[in-house]
Coordinates of N, CA and C in Angstrom, one line a residue:
X131 N -2.3 4.1 -8.4 CA -2.0 3.5 -9.1 C -3.0 2.5 -10.1
X132 N -2.5 2.8 -10.9 CA -3.2 1.6 -12.0 C -3.6 0.5 -12.4
X133 N -5.4 0.3 -12.2 CA -5.5 -0.7 -12.8 C -5.1 -2.2 -12.7
X134 N -5.0 -3.1 -12.1 CA -4.4 -4.1 -13.3 C -4.7 -5.0 -14.3
X135 N -5.9 -4.9 -14.0 CA -7.7 -5.9 -15.1 C -7.5 -4.3 -16.3
X136 N -8.0 -3.1 -15.8 CA -8.0 -2.6 -17.2 C -6.9 -1.6 -17.4
X137 N -6.3 -2.1 -16.8 CA -4.6 -0.5 -17.1 C -5.0 1.0 -17.9
X138 N -6.7 1.2 -17.6 CA -7.3 2.6 -17.7 C -7.7 3.4 -16.0
X139 N -8.4 2.6 -15.2 CA -9.0 3.5 -14.8 C -7.7 3.0 -12.9
X140 N -8.0 4.0 -12.2 CA -7.1 4.4 -10.8 C -7.8 4.2 -9.5
X141 N -7.2 3.5 -9.6 CA -7.3 2.5 -7.5 C -7.9 3.7 -6.5
X142 N -8.8 3.2 -5.9 CA -8.8 4.1 -4.8 C -9.2 3.5 -3.8
X143 N -8.6 3.9 -2.6 CA -9.7 3.5 -1.5 C -10.3 3.8 -1.4
X144 N -11.5 3.4 -0.9 CA -12.9 3.6 0.1 C -13.8 2.9 1.5
X145 N -14.0 3.0 1.8 CA -14.9 2.0 2.5 C -16.2 1.7 2.8
X146 N -17.1 0.4 2.9 CA -18.6 0.8 3.2 C -18.9 1.3 3.3
X147 N -19.9 2.1 3.5 CA -21.1 3.2 4.4 C -21.5 2.3 5.1
X148 N -21.5 2.0 6.8 CA -22.2 1.5 7.9 C -21.7 0.2 8.1
X149 N -20.4 0.2 8.1 CA -19.8 -0.8 8.5 C -17.8 -0.5 8.4
X150 N -17.3 -1.5 8.9 CA -15.9 -0.8 9.1 C -14.7 -1.8 7.7
X151 N -16.3 -2.4 6.9 CA -14.7 -2.7 6.0 C -14.8 -1.6 4.9
X152 N -12.9 -1.9 4.6 CA -12.3 -0.7 3.4 C -11.9 -1.6 2.3
X153 N -12.1 -0.8 1.0 CA -11.2 -2.0 0.3 C -11.2 -0.8 -1.3
X154 N -10.2 -1.3 -1.9 CA -9.8 -0.9 -3.4 C -10.8 -0.9 -4.5
X155 N -10.4 -0.3 -5.1 CA -12.0 -0.5 -6.2 C -11.6 0.4 -7.3
X156 N -11.4 0.4 -8.0 CA -10.6 0.8 -9.7 C -12.2 1.8 -10.1
X157 N -12.2 2.9 -10.5 CA -13.1 3.7 -10.5 C -13.7 3.6 -12.0
X158 N -13.1 3.0 -12.8 CA -13.1 2.6 -14.8 C -14.3 1.1 -14.1
X159 N -13.4 -0.2 -14.0 CA -13.7 -1.2 -14.7 C -14.7 -1.8 -13.3
X160 N -13.7 -1.1 -12.0 CA -15.2 -1.4 -10.6 C -14.8 -3.0 -9.9
X161 N -13.8 -3.3 -10.6 CA -12.9 -4.4 -10.0 C -12.4 -3.5 -8.5
X162 N -12.8 -4.8 -7.8 CA -12.7 -4.0 -6.0 C -11.5 -5.3 -5.2
X163 N -10.7 -5.5 -4.1 CA -10.0 -5.6 -3.8 C -9.8 -5.1 -2.4
X164 N -9.9 -6.5 -1.8 CA -9.7 -5.9 0.3 C -8.7 -6.1 0.3
X165 N -7.4 -6.6 -0.3 CA -5.7 -6.8 0.3 C -4.7 -6.8 -1.4
X166 N -4.3 -7.2 -1.0 CA -3.3 -7.6 -2.5 C -4.1 -7.4 -3.5
X167 N -3.5 -5.9 -4.2 CA -4.0 -5.5 -5.1 C -3.2 -6.3 -6.8
X168 N -3.4 -7.2 -7.7 CA -3.2 -7.8 -8.3 C -4.3 -8.4 -9.8
X169 N -4.0 -9.0 -10.7 CA -4.9 -9.0 -11.7 C -5.3 -10.5 -11.1
X170 N -5.5 -11.0 -10.7 CA -5.2 -12.3 -10.1 C -6.2 -12.3 -8.0
X171 N -6.6 -11.0 -8.1 CA -6.8 -11.8 -7.1 C -8.3 -10.7 -6.6
X172 N -8.9 -9.7 -7.8 CA -9.6 -8.3 -7.7 C -11.5 -9.3 -8.2
X173 N -12.1 -8.6 -7.6 CA -13.7 -9.7 -8.0 C -14.7 -8.2 -8.5
X174 N -15.8 -8.4 -9.7 CA -16.5 -7.0 -9.9 C -17.3 -6.4 -7.6
X175 N -17.2 -5.3 -8.6 CA -18.4 -4.9 -7.5 C -18.9 -5.6 -7.2
X176 N -20.3 -5.9 -8.4 CA -22.0 -5.9 -7.7 C -21.3 -7.7 -7.1
X177 N -20.9 -8.3 -7.8 CA -20.6 -10.1 -6.9 C -20.3 -9.2 -5.7
X178 N -19.1 -8.7 -5.4 CA -18.6 -8.4 -4.6 C -19.9 -7.7 -2.7
X179 N -20.0 -6.9 -3.3 CA -21.3 -6.6 -2.9 C -22.5 -7.5 -2.7
X180 N -22.9 -8.5 -3.3 CA -24.1 -9.2 -3.0 C -23.0 -10.3 -2.1
X181 N -22.0 -10.3 -2.9 CA -21.4 -11.1 -1.1 C -21.8 -11.0 0.1
X182 N -21.9 -9.5 0.2 CA -21.5 -10.0 1.3 C -23.1 -8.3 2.2
X183 N -24.1 -9.1 1.2 CA -25.4 -8.6 1.3 C -26.0 -7.9 1.1
X184 N -24.9 -5.9 0.2 CA -25.8 -5.5 -0.5 C -26.4 -5.3 -1.9
X185 N -26.4 -3.9 -1.6 CA -27.1 -3.6 -3.1 C -26.1 -3.7 -4.4
X186 N -24.9 -3.1 -4.1 CA -24.4 -3.1 -4.9 C -23.6 -1.8 -6.0
X187 N -24.5 -0.5 -4.7 CA -24.7 0.7 -5.5 C -23.3 1.4 -5.2
X188 N -22.5 2.5 -5.8 CA -22.2 2.8 -5.5 C -22.2 4.0 -4.5
X189 N -23.2 4.2 -3.9 CA -24.0 4.8 -2.9 C -23.7 4.9 -1.7
X190 N -23.7 2.7 -2.4 CA -23.0 2.2 -0.1 C -21.4 2.5 0.1
X191 N -20.9 2.9 -1.0 CA -19.7 3.4 -0.5 C -18.9 4.7 -0.2
X192 N -17.8 4.5 0.0 CA -17.4 6.7 -0.3 C -15.6 6.6 -0.3
X193 N -14.9 7.0 -1.2 CA -14.0 7.1 -1.0 C -13.4 7.9 0.2
X194 N -12.2 7.1 0.1 CA -11.5 8.1 1.0 C -10.0 8.8 0.4

Protein backbone atom coordinates (compact mmCIF):
# COMPACT_ATOMS: atom_id res chain seq x y z
CA UNK A 1 0.00 0.00 0.00
CA UNK A 2 1.21 3.51 -0.75
CA UNK A 3 1.78 5.88 2.14
CA UNK A 4 -1.16 8.27 2.61
CA UNK A 5 1.26 11.03 3.71
CA UNK A 6 3.94 11.14 1.03
CA UNK A 7 2.02 9.12 -1.60
CA UNK A 8 5.35 7.73 -2.77
CA UNK A 9 6.75 5.12 -0.37
CA UNK A 10 5.37 1.70 0.44
CA UNK A 11 3.99 1.03 3.92
CA UNK A 12 5.82 -1.93 5.44
CA UNK A 13 4.93 -4.17 8.38
CA UNK A 14 7.68 -4.30 11.01
CA UNK A 15 8.33 -5.09 14.63
CA UNK A 16 10.52 -3.32 17.14
CA UNK A 17 13.34 -5.63 18.17
CA UNK A 18 13.36 -6.89 21.77
CA UNK A 19 9.68 -5.98 22.16
CA UNK A 20 6.35 -7.39 21.06
CA UNK A 21 5.36 -4.10 19.35
CA UNK A 22 4.35 -4.34 15.71
CA UNK A 23 4.09 -1.23 13.56
CA UNK A 24 3.56 -0.09 10.00
CA UNK A 25 6.21 2.25 8.60
CA UNK A 26 6.62 4.13 5.33
CA UNK A 27 9.92 3.24 3.69
CA UNK A 28 10.20 6.76 2.25
CA UNK A 29 8.97 9.33 4.79
CA UNK A 30 9.29 7.19 7.97
CA UNK A 31 5.72 7.78 9.13
CA UNK A 32 4.64 5.13 11.67
CA UNK A 33 1.22 3.69 12.48
CA UNK A 34 0.33 1.16 15.15
CA UNK A 35 -3.01 0.13 13.66
CA UNK A 36 -5.19 2.18 11.34
CA UNK A 37 -3.24 3.60 8.41
CA UNK A 38 -4.53 7.01 7.35
CA UNK A 39 -3.27 10.52 6.81
CA UNK A 40 -4.75 11.45 10.20
CA UNK A 41 -3.20 8.78 12.43
CA UNK A 42 0.51 8.59 11.62
CA UNK A 43 3.46 9.91 13.60
CA UNK A 44 7.10 10.42 12.66
CA UNK A 45 9.44 7.49 13.32
CA UNK A 46 11.87 9.47 15.54
CA UNK A 47 9.02 10.86 17.65
CA UNK A 48 7.38 7.44 17.97
CA UNK A 49 10.63 5.76 19.01
CA UNK A 50 11.41 8.53 21.51
CA UNK A 51 7.94 8.05 23.02
CA UNK A 52 8.67 4.37 23.68
CA UNK A 53 12.18 5.06 25.00
CA UNK A 54 14.23 4.01 21.96
CA UNK A 55 16.86 5.94 19.98
CA UNK A 56 15.03 5.93 16.64
CA UNK A 57 17.40 3.97 14.44
CA UNK A 58 16.16 1.67 11.67
CA UNK A 59 18.52 -0.91 13.24
CA UNK A 60 15.95 -1.20 16.03
CA UNK A 61 13.23 -2.55 13.74
CA UNK A 62 12.85 -5.65 11.61
CA UNK A 63 10.67 -5.55 8.51
CA UNK A 64 8.41 -8.61 8.32
